[in-house]
Amino acid sequence: MITLLVLVLAIRLPLLWLGVPLTAAELRALLIGERMHAGALLYHDLYDSTAPLSAVVFAVLDLIASRPLWLYRILALALLLFQALRLNLVLNRADVHPERGYVAALTYLLVASVTAELDTLSPLLLGHTFIVTALSALLPTTREGYDNRRLFRAGFLTGLAALCYLPLALFLLVGLFAVIIFAANSFRSFLLLLCGFFFPYIVVATFFLYTESLPGFVQFHLRPTLQGLVAGTDGLPLWVQLRLLILPGIILLLALGRAFTTSLGLVFQVKFRQLMLVWLLASGLMMAVGGGVAPGTLVLALPPLTYFGLFLWQKAPRPWVPDVLLLIVLGGILIIRYRATLGIEELVKIPAESRYAVQPHPAYTAVQGQRLLVLGPDRRPYVQNSLASPYLDWRLAQADFGHLNEYAAIFRLSQNFAPQPPTYLIDEVGLLPELRYKLPAIFGRYQPTSTPRVYRLK
């Protein structure tokens, strides 16, 4: 295990030392944590689609340090290590493969090193940690059936995962298949799983009910996520994601081919292989719900790929074949990850993730360290400034700014801005004239500066 940790850190630490550029997902997380740390209530004083448990984690991290980007990177690496070792432990304890060891954890961490998106903290990475933890509760302690508490715990952990990233609720399909093949009373067992899943949602809904945020929870989180309106807005472009998935896809195809040509002696091992196939299909559905470009999408495929990879690295008639294949995979990962440093992006045909990093807006460099409102979808001005309104996601902000001809929207804008208006306002969509006309007491106080489209509160 020490060798495993040294190998993974040897791949990742030089890249972290060189610096992983700020991503759009991290900027959103930093702004959410900063705003909630200042006392804003999610979905009431902050309009964003981020799941509630992820937002709470971002707020806690901001409580430790202001905009703690370094802490995000450390936590992301720690979560990946935990997932890999936890999955490895479950596979060894359950005897799902004739050979034991740390090969599963090695495969998990190596493939996870393909993309820089898994070097950064994301709601999907947070939620997936609960999914990996729930796997052990889906496996019966005996080959005869389940303990009721284990099923409830599996559902509960899946509910926590969905509270980090809503599409992870599709993992219930894996749980349903598990109780079908392992439980004597499938219907009752699945009801226990559902009870565990909905319990954390009931607690969260009760909290939002008493804080008058329940309508916002539905409007800004559940409805947009289920309709796919915010899927992948902060991730890499789809064509870049697909190219990064080529190497993991090749490994998975080779592993599947080897797995189905290997006979398994125990009935439980055969059933577990079927379970991992269903997990692989469920991962594909989760990727589709996220548009294939949600930050950290690759992590969804890691558990089934890790399991089938055990067959790829197992003892073969020619012992040198798995070793050579592992060296080829390691070399491919190093080439992909260090392509920008080595200057071989054109040869590899995959643009570096740094091209899609968030940089301060060059037109607004004069505005720094201020409380800011941006009327438009561009969040780059917030890199050097703080969010001073509930309107983080411009798509969701259309609930008010897109209905300026309605009294209710004007009333909500007055409530949100009257107590403490932003010091600066950047009008990228030309709404300020109408806002001045309809809310002169607030927006009539903004005067133009020497920078075009930038206004300062008088």
PDB file of N, CA, C and O in Angstrom, residues 128-196:
ATOM      1  N   HIS A 128     -20.039  11.025  -4.663  1.00  0.00           N
ATOM      2  CA  HIS A 128     -19.594   9.685  -5.029  1.00  0.00           C
ATOM      3  C   HIS A 128     -18.913   8.978  -3.859  1.00  0.00           C
ATOM      4  O   HIS A 128     -18.902   7.742  -3.796  1.00  0.00           O
ATOM      5  N   THR A 129     -18.361   9.739  -2.928  1.00  0.00           N
ATOM      6  CA  THR A 129     -17.767   9.137  -1.740  1.00  0.00           C
ATOM      7  C   THR A 129     -18.816   8.363  -0.942  1.00  0.00           C
ATOM      8  O   THR A 129     -18.555   7.261  -0.443  1.00  0.00           O
ATOM      9  N   PHE A 130     -20.012   8.910  -0.834  1.00  0.00           N
ATOM     10  CA  PHE A 130     -21.098   8.202  -0.138  1.00  0.00           C
ATOM     11  C   PHE A 130     -21.549   6.970  -0.916  1.00  0.00           C
ATOM     12  O   PHE A 130     -21.915   5.952  -0.327  1.00  0.00           O
ATOM     13  N   ILE A 131     -21.509   7.051  -2.251  1.00  0.00           N
ATOM     14  CA  ILE A 131     -21.909   5.904  -3.072  1.00  0.00           C
ATOM     15  C   ILE A 131     -20.952   4.733  -2.851  1.00  0.00           C
ATOM     16  O   ILE A 131     -21.372   3.579  -2.678  1.00  0.00           O
ATOM     17  N   VAL A 132     -19.656   5.007  -2.865  1.00  0.00           N
ATOM     18  CA  VAL A 132     -18.668   3.944  -2.642  1.00  0.00           C
ATOM     19  C   VAL A 132     -18.827   3.360  -1.236  1.00  0.00           C
ATOM     20  O   VAL A 132     -18.714   2.144  -1.038  1.00  0.00           O
ATOM     21  N   THR A 133     -19.120   4.219  -0.267  1.00  0.00           N
ATOM     22  CA  THR A 133     -19.324   3.738   1.103  1.00  0.00           C
ATOM     23  C   THR A 133     -20.575   2.873   1.209  1.00  0.00           C
ATOM     24  O   THR A 133     -20.627   1.924   2.008  1.00  0.00           O
ATOM     25  N   ALA A 134     -21.582   3.170   0.399  1.00  0.00           N
ATOM     26  CA  ALA A 134     -22.842   2.420   0.459  1.00  0.00           C
ATOM     27  C   ALA A 134     -22.724   1.014  -0.118  1.00  0.00           C
ATOM     28  O   ALA A 134     -23.572   0.163   0.166  1.00  0.00           O
ATOM     29  N   LEU A 135     -21.705   0.745  -0.920  1.00  0.00           N
ATOM     30  CA  LEU A 135     -21.596  -0.562  -1.568  1.00  0.00           C
ATOM     31  C   LEU A 135     -21.538  -1.693  -0.555  1.00  0.00           C
ATOM     32  O   LEU A 135     -22.189  -2.730  -0.721  1.00  0.00           O
ATOM     33  N   SER A 136     -20.779  -1.520   0.522  1.00  0.00           N
ATOM     34  CA  SER A 136     -20.645  -2.599   1.503  1.00  0.00           C
ATOM     35  C   SER A 136     -21.978  -2.924   2.155  1.00  0.00           C
ATOM     36  O   SER A 136     -22.243  -4.076   2.521  1.00  0.00           O
ATOM     37  N   ALA A 137     -22.862  -1.917   2.319  1.00  0.00           N
ATOM     38  CA  ALA A 137     -24.162  -2.157   2.932  1.00  0.00           C
ATOM     39  C   ALA A 137     -25.116  -2.885   1.989  1.00  0.00           C
ATOM     40  O   ALA A 137     -26.115  -3.445   2.441  1.00  0.00           O
ATOM     41  N   LEU A 138     -24.822  -2.867   0.687  1.00  0.00           N
ATOM     42  CA  LEU A 138     -25.666  -3.577  -0.278  1.00  0.00           C
ATOM     43  C   LEU A 138     -25.307  -5.055  -0.377  1.00  0.00           C
ATOM     44  O   LEU A 138     -26.051  -5.830  -0.975  1.00  0.00           O
ATOM     45  N   LEU A 139     -24.169  -5.428   0.176  1.00  0.00           N
ATOM     46  CA  LEU A 139     -23.753  -6.827   0.130  1.00  0.00           C
ATOM     47  C   LEU A 139     -24.139  -7.504   1.432  1.00  0.00           C
ATOM     48  O   LEU A 139     -23.784  -7.025   2.518  1.00  0.00           O
ATOM     49  N   PRO A 140     -24.869  -8.610   1.395  1.00  0.00           N
ATOM     50  CA  PRO A 140     -25.269  -9.289   2.629  1.00  0.00           C
ATOM     51  C   PRO A 140     -24.063  -9.844   3.367  1.00  0.00           C
ATOM     52  O   PRO A 140     -23.094 -10.300   2.759  1.00  0.00           O
ATOM     53  N   THR A 141     -24.128  -9.788   4.701  1.00  0.00           N
ATOM     54  CA  THR A 141     -23.018 -10.316   5.504  1.00  0.00           C
ATOM     55  C   THR A 141     -22.941 -11.831   5.401  1.00  0.00           C
ATOM     56  O   THR A 141     -21.877 -12.420   5.534  1.00  0.00           O
ATOM     57  N   THR A 142     -24.093 -12.466   5.168  1.00  0.00           N
ATOM     58  CA  THR A 142     -24.119 -13.904   4.903  1.00  0.00           C
ATOM     59  C   THR A 142     -24.684 -14.090   3.515  1.00  0.00           C
ATOM     60  O   THR A 142     -25.226 -13.163   2.915  1.00  0.00           O
ATOM     61  N   ARG A 143     -24.555 -15.271   2.999  1.00  0.00           N
ATOM     62  CA  ARG A 143     -25.050 -15.519   1.653  1.00  0.00           C
ATOM     63  C   ARG A 143     -26.561 -15.813   1.646  1.00  0.00           C
ATOM     64  O   ARG A 143     -27.119 -16.220   0.651  1.00  0.00           O
ATOM     65  N   GLU A 144     -27.230 -15.589   2.806  1.00  0.00           N
ATOM     66  CA  GLU A 144     -28.640 -15.937   2.902  1.00  0.00           C
ATOM     67  C   GLU A 144     -29.562 -14.731   2.863  1.00  0.00           C
ATOM     68  O   GLU A 144     -30.723 -14.844   2.528  1.00  0.00           O
ATOM     69  N   GLY A 145     -29.096 -13.570   3.219  1.00  0.00           N
ATOM     70  CA  GLY A 145     -29.999 -12.431   3.220  1.00  0.00           C
ATOM     71  C   GLY A 145     -29.381 -11.205   3.856  1.00  0.00           C
ATOM     72  O   GLY A 145     -28.193 -11.156   4.139  1.00  0.00           O
ATOM     73  N   TYR A 146     -30.245 -10.198   4.090  1.00  0.00           N
ATOM     74  CA  TYR A 146     -29.815  -8.899   4.573  1.00  0.00           C
ATOM     75  C   TYR A 146     -30.183  -8.696   6.036  1.00  0.00           C
ATOM     76  O   TYR A 146     -31.145  -9.269   6.548  1.00  0.00           O
ATOM     77  N   ASP A 147     -29.460  -7.801   6.651  1.00  0.00           N
ATOM     78  CA  ASP A 147     -29.853  -7.216   7.914  1.00  0.00           C
ATOM     79  C   ASP A 147     -30.588  -5.914   7.566  1.00  0.00           C
ATOM     80  O   ASP A 147     -30.110  -5.120   6.760  1.00  0.00           O
ATOM     81  N   ASN A 148     -31.763  -5.697   8.176  1.00  0.00           N
ATOM     82  CA  ASN A 148     -32.572  -4.529   7.834  1.00  0.00           C
ATOM     83  C   ASN A 148     -31.805  -3.221   7.997  1.00  0.00           C
ATOM     84  O   ASN A 148     -31.966  -2.297   7.198  1.00  0.00           O
ATOM     85  N   ARG A 149     -30.984  -3.146   9.030  1.00  0.00           N
ATOM     86  CA  ARG A 149     -30.239  -1.908   9.273  1.00  0.00           C
ATOM     87  C   ARG A 149     -29.258  -1.614   8.154  1.00  0.00           C
ATOM     88  O   ARG A 149     -29.018  -0.450   7.823  1.00  0.00           O
ATOM     89  N   ARG A 150     -28.708  -2.631   7.547  1.00  0.00           N
ATOM     90  CA  ARG A 150     -27.750  -2.418   6.451  1.00  0.00           C
ATOM     91  C   ARG A 150     -28.458  -1.830   5.228  1.00  0.00           C
ATOM     92  O   ARG A 150     -27.918  -0.949   4.564  1.00  0.00           O
ATOM     93  N   LEU A 151     -29.651  -2.313   4.928  1.00  0.00           N
ATOM     94  CA  LEU A 151     -30.385  -1.770   3.790  1.00  0.00           C
ATOM     95  C   LEU A 151     -30.771  -0.318   4.022  1.00  0.00           C
ATOM     96  O   LEU A 151     -30.676   0.513   3.113  1.00  0.00           O
ATOM     97  N   PHE A 152     -31.220  -0.025   5.229  1.00  0.00           N
ATOM     98  CA  PHE A 152     -31.564   1.367   5.539  1.00  0.00           C
ATOM     99  C   PHE A 152     -30.323   2.251   5.420  1.00  0.00           C
ATOM    100  O   PHE A 152     -30.395   3.368   4.894  1.00  0.00           O
ATOM    101  N   ARG A 153     -29.184   1.755   5.888  1.00  0.00           N
ATOM    102  CA  ARG A 153     -27.946   2.531   5.795  1.00  0.00           C
ATOM    103  C   ARG A 153     -27.532   2.751   4.356  1.00  0.00           C
ATOM    104  O   ARG A 153     -27.074   3.852   3.997  1.00  0.00           O
ATOM    105  N   ALA A 154     -27.707   1.740   3.511  1.00  0.00           N
ATOM    106  CA  ALA A 154     -27.380   1.914   2.090  1.00  0.00           C
ATOM    107  C   ALA A 154     -28.245   2.992   1.462  1.00  0.00           C
ATOM    108  O   ALA A 154     -27.756   3.847   0.701  1.00  0.00           O
ATOM    109  N   GLY A 155     -29.549   2.971   1.764  1.00  0.00           N
ATOM    110  CA  GLY A 155     -30.430   4.006   1.237  1.00  0.00           C
ATOM    111  C   GLY A 155     -30.090   5.374   1.789  1.00  0.00           C
ATOM    112  O   GLY A 155     -30.128   6.379   1.061  1.00  0.00           O
ATOM    113  N   PHE A 156     -29.765   5.428   3.076  1.00  0.00           N
ATOM    114  CA  PHE A 156     -29.413   6.703   3.707  1.00  0.00           C
ATOM    115  C   PHE A 156     -28.172   7.316   3.060  1.00  0.00           C
ATOM    116  O   PHE A 156     -28.140   8.514   2.752  1.00  0.00           O
ATOM    117  N   LEU A 157     -27.151   6.499   2.827  1.00  0.00           N
ATOM    118  CA  LEU A 157     -25.928   6.992   2.196  1.00  0.00           C
ATOM    119  C   LEU A 157     -26.195   7.442   0.763  1.00  0.00           C
ATOM    120  O   LEU A 157     -25.623   8.432   0.289  1.00  0.00           O
ATOM    121  N   THR A 158     -27.075   6.742   0.053  1.00  0.00           N
ATOM    122  CA  THR A 158     -27.441   7.162  -1.302  1.00  0.00           C
ATOM    123  C   THR A 158     -28.183   8.493  -1.263  1.00  0.00           C
ATOM    124  O   THR A 158     -27.991   9.351  -2.136  1.00  0.00           O
ATOM    125  N   GLY A 159     -29.029   8.689  -0.247  1.00  0.00           N
ATOM    126  CA  GLY A 159     -29.708   9.974  -0.089  1.00  0.00           C
ATOM    127  C   GLY A 159     -28.725  11.100   0.170  1.00  0.00           C
ATOM    128  O   GLY A 159     -28.867  12.205  -0.384  1.00  0.00           O
ATOM    129  N   LEU A 160     -27.708  10.854   0.998  1.00  0.00           N
ATOM    130  CA  LEU A 160     -26.676  11.874   1.224  1.00  0.00           C
ATOM    131  C   LEU A 160     -25.917  12.174  -0.065  1.00  0.00           C
ATOM    132  O   LEU A 160     -25.568  13.336  -0.334  1.00  0.00           O
ATOM    133  N   ALA A 161     -25.656  11.132  -0.863  1.00  0.00           N
ATOM    134  CA  ALA A 161     -24.975  11.348  -2.144  1.00  0.00           C
ATOM    135  C   ALA A 161     -25.808  12.229  -3.060  1.00  0.00           C
ATOM    136  O   ALA A 161     -25.286  13.145  -3.718  1.00  0.00           O
ATOM    137  N   ALA A 162     -27.129  11.981  -3.101  1.00  0.00           N
ATOM    138  CA  ALA A 162     -28.007  12.796  -3.941  1.00  0.00           C
ATOM    139  C   ALA A 162     -28.101  14.224  -3.427  1.00  0.00           C
ATOM    140  O   ALA A 162     -28.308  15.160  -4.215  1.00  0.00           O
ATOM    141  N   LEU A 163     -27.937  14.411  -2.121  1.00  0.00           N
ATOM    142  CA  LEU A 163     -27.935  15.762  -1.569  1.00  0.00           C
ATOM    143  C   LEU A 163     -26.638  16.505  -1.900  1.00  0.00           C
ATOM    144  O   LEU A 163     -26.545  17.713  -1.674  1.00  0.00           O
ATOM    145  N   CYS A 164     -25.643  15.773  -2.397  1.00  0.00           N
ATOM    146  CA  CYS A 164     -24.418  16.401  -2.912  1.00  0.00           C
ATOM    147  C   CYS A 164     -24.516  16.642  -4.413  1.00  0.00           C
ATOM    148  O   CYS A 164     -24.049  17.672  -4.919  1.00  0.00           O
ATOM    149  N   TYR A 165     -25.115  15.673  -5.129  1.00  0.00           N
ATOM    150  CA  TYR A 165     -25.242  15.766  -6.586  1.00  0.00           C
ATOM    151  C   TYR A 165     -26.465  14.938  -6.958  1.00  0.00           C
ATOM    152  O   TYR A 165     -26.426  13.706  -6.876  1.00  0.00           O
ATOM    153  N   LEU A 166     -27.554  15.585  -7.343  1.00  0.00           N
ATOM    154  CA  LEU A 166     -28.859  14.945  -7.468  1.00  0.00           C
ATOM    155  C   LEU A 166     -28.887  13.726  -8.392  1.00  0.00           C
ATOM    156  O   LEU A 166     -29.542  12.724  -8.056  1.00  0.00           O
ATOM    157  N   PRO A 167     -28.216  13.732  -9.570  1.00  0.00           N
ATOM    158  CA  PRO A 167     -28.276  12.542 -10.434  1.00  0.00           C
ATOM    159  C   PRO A 167     -27.751  11.261  -9.793  1.00  0.00           C
ATOM    160  O   PRO A 167     -28.045  10.170 -10.290  1.00  0.00           O
ATOM    161  N   LEU A 168     -27.010  11.357  -8.693  1.00  0.00           N
ATOM    162  CA  LEU A 168     -26.538  10.151  -8.013  1.00  0.00           C
ATOM    163  C   LEU A 168     -27.685   9.351  -7.410  1.00  0.00           C
ATOM    164  O   LEU A 168     -27.491   8.216  -6.974  1.00  0.00           O
ATOM    165  N   ALA A 169     -28.889   9.920  -7.390  1.00  0.00           N
ATOM    166  CA  ALA A 169     -30.056   9.159  -6.941  1.00  0.00           C
ATOM    167  C   ALA A 169     -30.310   7.954  -7.839  1.00  0.00           C
ATOM    168  O   ALA A 169     -30.958   6.990  -7.414  1.00  0.00           O
ATOM    169  N   LEU A 170     -29.794   7.984  -9.058  1.00  0.00           N
ATOM    170  CA  LEU A 170     -29.959   6.840  -9.959  1.00  0.00           C
ATOM    171  C   LEU A 170     -29.221   5.601  -9.455  1.00  0.00           C
ATOM    172  O   LEU A 170     -29.443   4.502  -9.973  1.00  0.00           O
ATOM    173  N   PHE A 171     -28.369   5.776  -8.452  1.00  0.00           N
ATOM    174  CA  PHE A 171     -27.716   4.607  -7.854  1.00  0.00           C
ATOM    175  C   PHE A 171     -28.737   3.686  -7.192  1.00  0.00           C
ATOM    176  O   PHE A 171     -28.441   2.516  -6.919  1.00  0.00           O
ATOM    177  N   LEU A 172     -29.951   4.179  -6.955  1.00  0.00           N
ATOM    178  CA  LEU A 172     -31.017   3.326  -6.432  1.00  0.00           C
ATOM    179  C   LEU A 172     -31.301   2.157  -7.367  1.00  0.00           C
ATOM    180  O   LEU A 172     -31.780   1.103  -6.923  1.00  0.00           O
ATOM    181  N   LEU A 173     -31.025   2.335  -8.667  1.00  0.00           N
ATOM    182  CA  LEU A 173     -31.192   1.225  -9.611  1.00  0.00           C
ATOM    183  C   LEU A 173     -30.236   0.086  -9.269  1.00  0.00           C
ATOM    184  O   LEU A 173     -30.601  -1.095  -9.356  1.00  0.00           O
ATOM    185  N   VAL A 174     -29.012   0.436  -8.891  1.00  0.00           N
ATOM    186  CA  VAL A 174     -28.048  -0.577  -8.468  1.00  0.00           C
ATOM    187  C   VAL A 174     -28.534  -1.248  -7.181  1.00  0.00           C
ATOM    188  O   VAL A 174     -28.448  -2.474  -7.028  1.00  0.00           O
ATOM    189  N   GLY A 175     -29.058  -0.440  -6.254  1.00  0.00           N
ATOM    190  CA  GLY A 175     -29.579  -1.008  -5.020  1.00  0.00           C
ATOM    191  C   GLY A 175     -30.760  -1.934  -5.263  1.00  0.00           C
ATOM    192  O   GLY A 175     -30.868  -2.992  -4.632  1.00  0.00           O
ATOM    193  N   LEU A 176     -31.650  -1.555  -6.201  1.00  0.00           N
ATOM    194  CA  LEU A 176     -32.787  -2.414  -6.537  1.00  0.00           C
ATOM    195  C   LEU A 176     -32.318  -3.748  -7.081  1.00  0.00           C
ATOM    196  O   LEU A 176     -32.819  -4.813  -6.676  1.00  0.00           O
ATOM    197  N   PHE A 177     -31.343  -3.718  -7.974  1.00  0.00           N
ATOM    198  CA  PHE A 177     -30.832  -4.970  -8.532  1.00  0.00           C
ATOM    199  C   PHE A 177     -30.163  -5.816  -7.452  1.00  0.00           C
ATOM    200  O   PHE A 177     -30.274  -7.046  -7.442  1.00  0.00           O
ATOM    201  N   ALA A 178     -29.460  -5.144  -6.513  1.00  0.00           N
ATOM    202  CA  ALA A 178     -28.792  -5.875  -5.438  1.00  0.00           C
ATOM    203  C   ALA A 178     -29.800  -6.622  -4.577  1.00  0.00           C
ATOM    204  O   ALA A 178     -29.584  -7.789  -4.226  1.00  0.00           O
ATOM    205  N   VAL A 179     -30.910  -5.969  -4.213  1.00  0.00           N
ATOM    206  CA  VAL A 179     -31.880  -6.662  -3.364  1.00  0.00           C
ATOM    207  C   VAL A 179     -32.616  -7.757  -4.139  1.00  0.00           C
ATOM    208  O   VAL A 179     -33.049  -8.749  -3.553  1.00  0.00           O
ATOM    209  N   ILE A 180     -32.718  -7.589  -5.468  1.00  0.00           N
ATOM    210  CA  ILE A 180     -33.363  -8.637  -6.266  1.00  0.00           C
ATOM    211  C   ILE A 180     -32.531  -9.914  -6.266  1.00  0.00           C
ATOM    212  O   ILE A 180     -33.055 -11.025  -6.133  1.00  0.00           O
ATOM    213  N   ILE A 181     -31.217  -9.778  -6.392  1.00  0.00           N
ATOM    214  CA  ILE A 181     -30.381 -10.970  -6.518  1.00  0.00           C
ATOM    215  C   ILE A 181     -29.894 -11.502  -5.172  1.00  0.00           C
ATOM    216  O   ILE A 181     -29.492 -12.659  -5.067  1.00  0.00           O
ATOM    217  N   PHE A 182     -29.932 -10.648  -4.117  1.00  0.00           N
ATOM    218  CA  PHE A 182     -29.407 -11.088  -2.830  1.00  0.00           C
ATOM    219  C   PHE A 182     -30.481 -11.308  -1.764  1.00  0.00           C
ATOM    220  O   PHE A 182     -30.273 -12.094  -0.842  1.00  0.00           O
ATOM    221  N   ALA A 183     -31.619 -10.610  -1.850  1.00  0.00           N
ATOM    222  CA  ALA A 183     -32.590 -10.636  -0.759  1.00  0.00           C
ATOM    223  C   ALA A 183     -33.690 -11.652  -1.035  1.00  0.00           C
ATOM    224  O   ALA A 183     -34.074 -11.884  -2.183  1.00  0.00           O
ATOM    225  N   ALA A 184     -34.223 -12.229   0.048  1.00  0.00           N
ATOM    226  CA  ALA A 184     -35.324 -13.177  -0.085  1.00  0.00           C
ATOM    227  C   ALA A 184     -36.632 -12.450  -0.369  1.00  0.00           C
ATOM    228  O   ALA A 184     -37.430 -12.888  -1.183  1.00  0.00           O
ATOM    229  N   ASN A 185     -36.880 -11.320   0.309  1.00  0.00           N
ATOM    230  CA  ASN A 185     -38.084 -10.524   0.098  1.00  0.00           C
ATOM    231  C   ASN A 185     -37.685  -9.219  -0.581  1.00  0.00           C
ATOM    232  O   ASN A 185     -37.385  -8.225   0.071  1.00  0.00           O
ATOM    233  N   SER A 186     -37.668  -9.218  -1.900  1.00  0.00           N
ATOM    234  CA  SER A 186     -37.136  -8.088  -2.649  1.00  0.00           C
ATOM    235  C   SER A 186     -37.964  -6.829  -2.440  1.00  0.00           C
ATOM    236  O   SER A 186     -37.414  -5.731  -2.280  1.00  0.00           O
ATOM    237  N   PHE A 187     -39.303  -6.950  -2.449  1.00  0.00           N
ATOM    238  CA  PHE A 187     -40.151  -5.765  -2.336  1.00  0.00           C
ATOM    239  C   PHE A 187     -39.960  -5.085  -0.986  1.00  0.00           C
ATOM    240  O   PHE A 187     -39.763  -3.869  -0.906  1.00  0.00           O
ATOM    241  N   ARG A 188     -40.000  -5.858   0.091  1.00  0.00           N
ATOM    242  CA  ARG A 188     -39.802  -5.283   1.420  1.00  0.00           C
ATOM    243  C   ARG A 188     -38.402  -4.689   1.560  1.00  0.00           C
ATOM    244  O   ARG A 188     -38.222  -3.622   2.154  1.00  0.00           O
ATOM    245  N   SER A 189     -37.424  -5.360   1.009  1.00  0.00           N
ATOM    246  CA  SER A 189     -36.046  -4.868   1.108  1.00  0.00           C
ATOM    247  C   SER A 189     -35.883  -3.550   0.357  1.00  0.00           C
ATOM    248  O   SER A 189     -35.210  -2.631   0.827  1.00  0.00           O
ATOM    249  N   PHE A 190     -36.520  -3.452  -0.809  1.00  0.00           N
ATOM    250  CA  PHE A 190     -36.395  -2.210  -1.571  1.00  0.00           C
ATOM    251  C   PHE A 190     -37.132  -1.067  -0.880  1.00  0.00           C
ATOM    252  O   PHE A 190     -36.699   0.088  -0.953  1.00  0.00           O
ATOM    253  N   LEU A 191     -38.235  -1.357  -0.192  1.00  0.00           N
ATOM    254  CA  LEU A 191     -38.918  -0.329   0.586  1.00  0.00           C
ATOM    255  C   LEU A 191     -38.016   0.201   1.698  1.00  0.00           C
ATOM    256  O   LEU A 191     -37.996   1.410   1.976  1.00  0.00           O
ATOM    257  N   LEU A 192     -37.263  -0.684   2.347  1.00  0.00           N
ATOM    258  CA  LEU A 192     -36.303  -0.237   3.356  1.00  0.00           C
ATOM    259  C   LEU A 192     -35.242   0.667   2.748  1.00  0.00           C
ATOM    260  O   LEU A 192     -34.837   1.679   3.330  1.00  0.00           O
ATOM    261  N   LEU A 193     -34.791   0.298   1.550  1.00  0.00           N
ATOM    262  CA  LEU A 193     -33.804   1.114   0.847  1.00  0.00           C
ATOM    263  C   LEU A 193     -34.374   2.501   0.554  1.00  0.00           C
ATOM    264  O   LEU A 193     -33.698   3.525   0.742  1.00  0.00           O
ATOM    265  N   LEU A 194     -35.623   2.551   0.097  1.00  0.00           N
ATOM    266  CA  LEU A 194     -36.260   3.832  -0.204  1.00  0.00           C
ATOM    267  C   LEU A 194     -36.472   4.666   1.057  1.00  0.00           C
ATOM    268  O   LEU A 194     -36.304   5.894   1.031  1.00  0.00           O
ATOM    269  N   CYS A 195     -36.846   4.009   2.153  1.00  0.00           N
ATOM    270  CA  CYS A 195     -37.010   4.737   3.419  1.00  0.00           C
ATOM    271  C   CYS A 195     -35.701   5.396   3.832  1.00  0.00           C
ATOM    272  O   CYS A 195     -35.679   6.565   4.260  1.00  0.00           O
ATOM    273  N   GLY A 196     -34.613   4.653   3.712  1.00  0.00           N
ATOM    274  CA  GLY A 196     -33.309   5.231   4.031  1.00  0.00           C
ATOM    275  C   GLY A 196     -32.946   6.373   3.108  1.00  0.00           C
ATOM    276  O   GLY A 196     -32.374   7.384   3.543  1.00  0.00           O
TER     277      GLY A 196
END
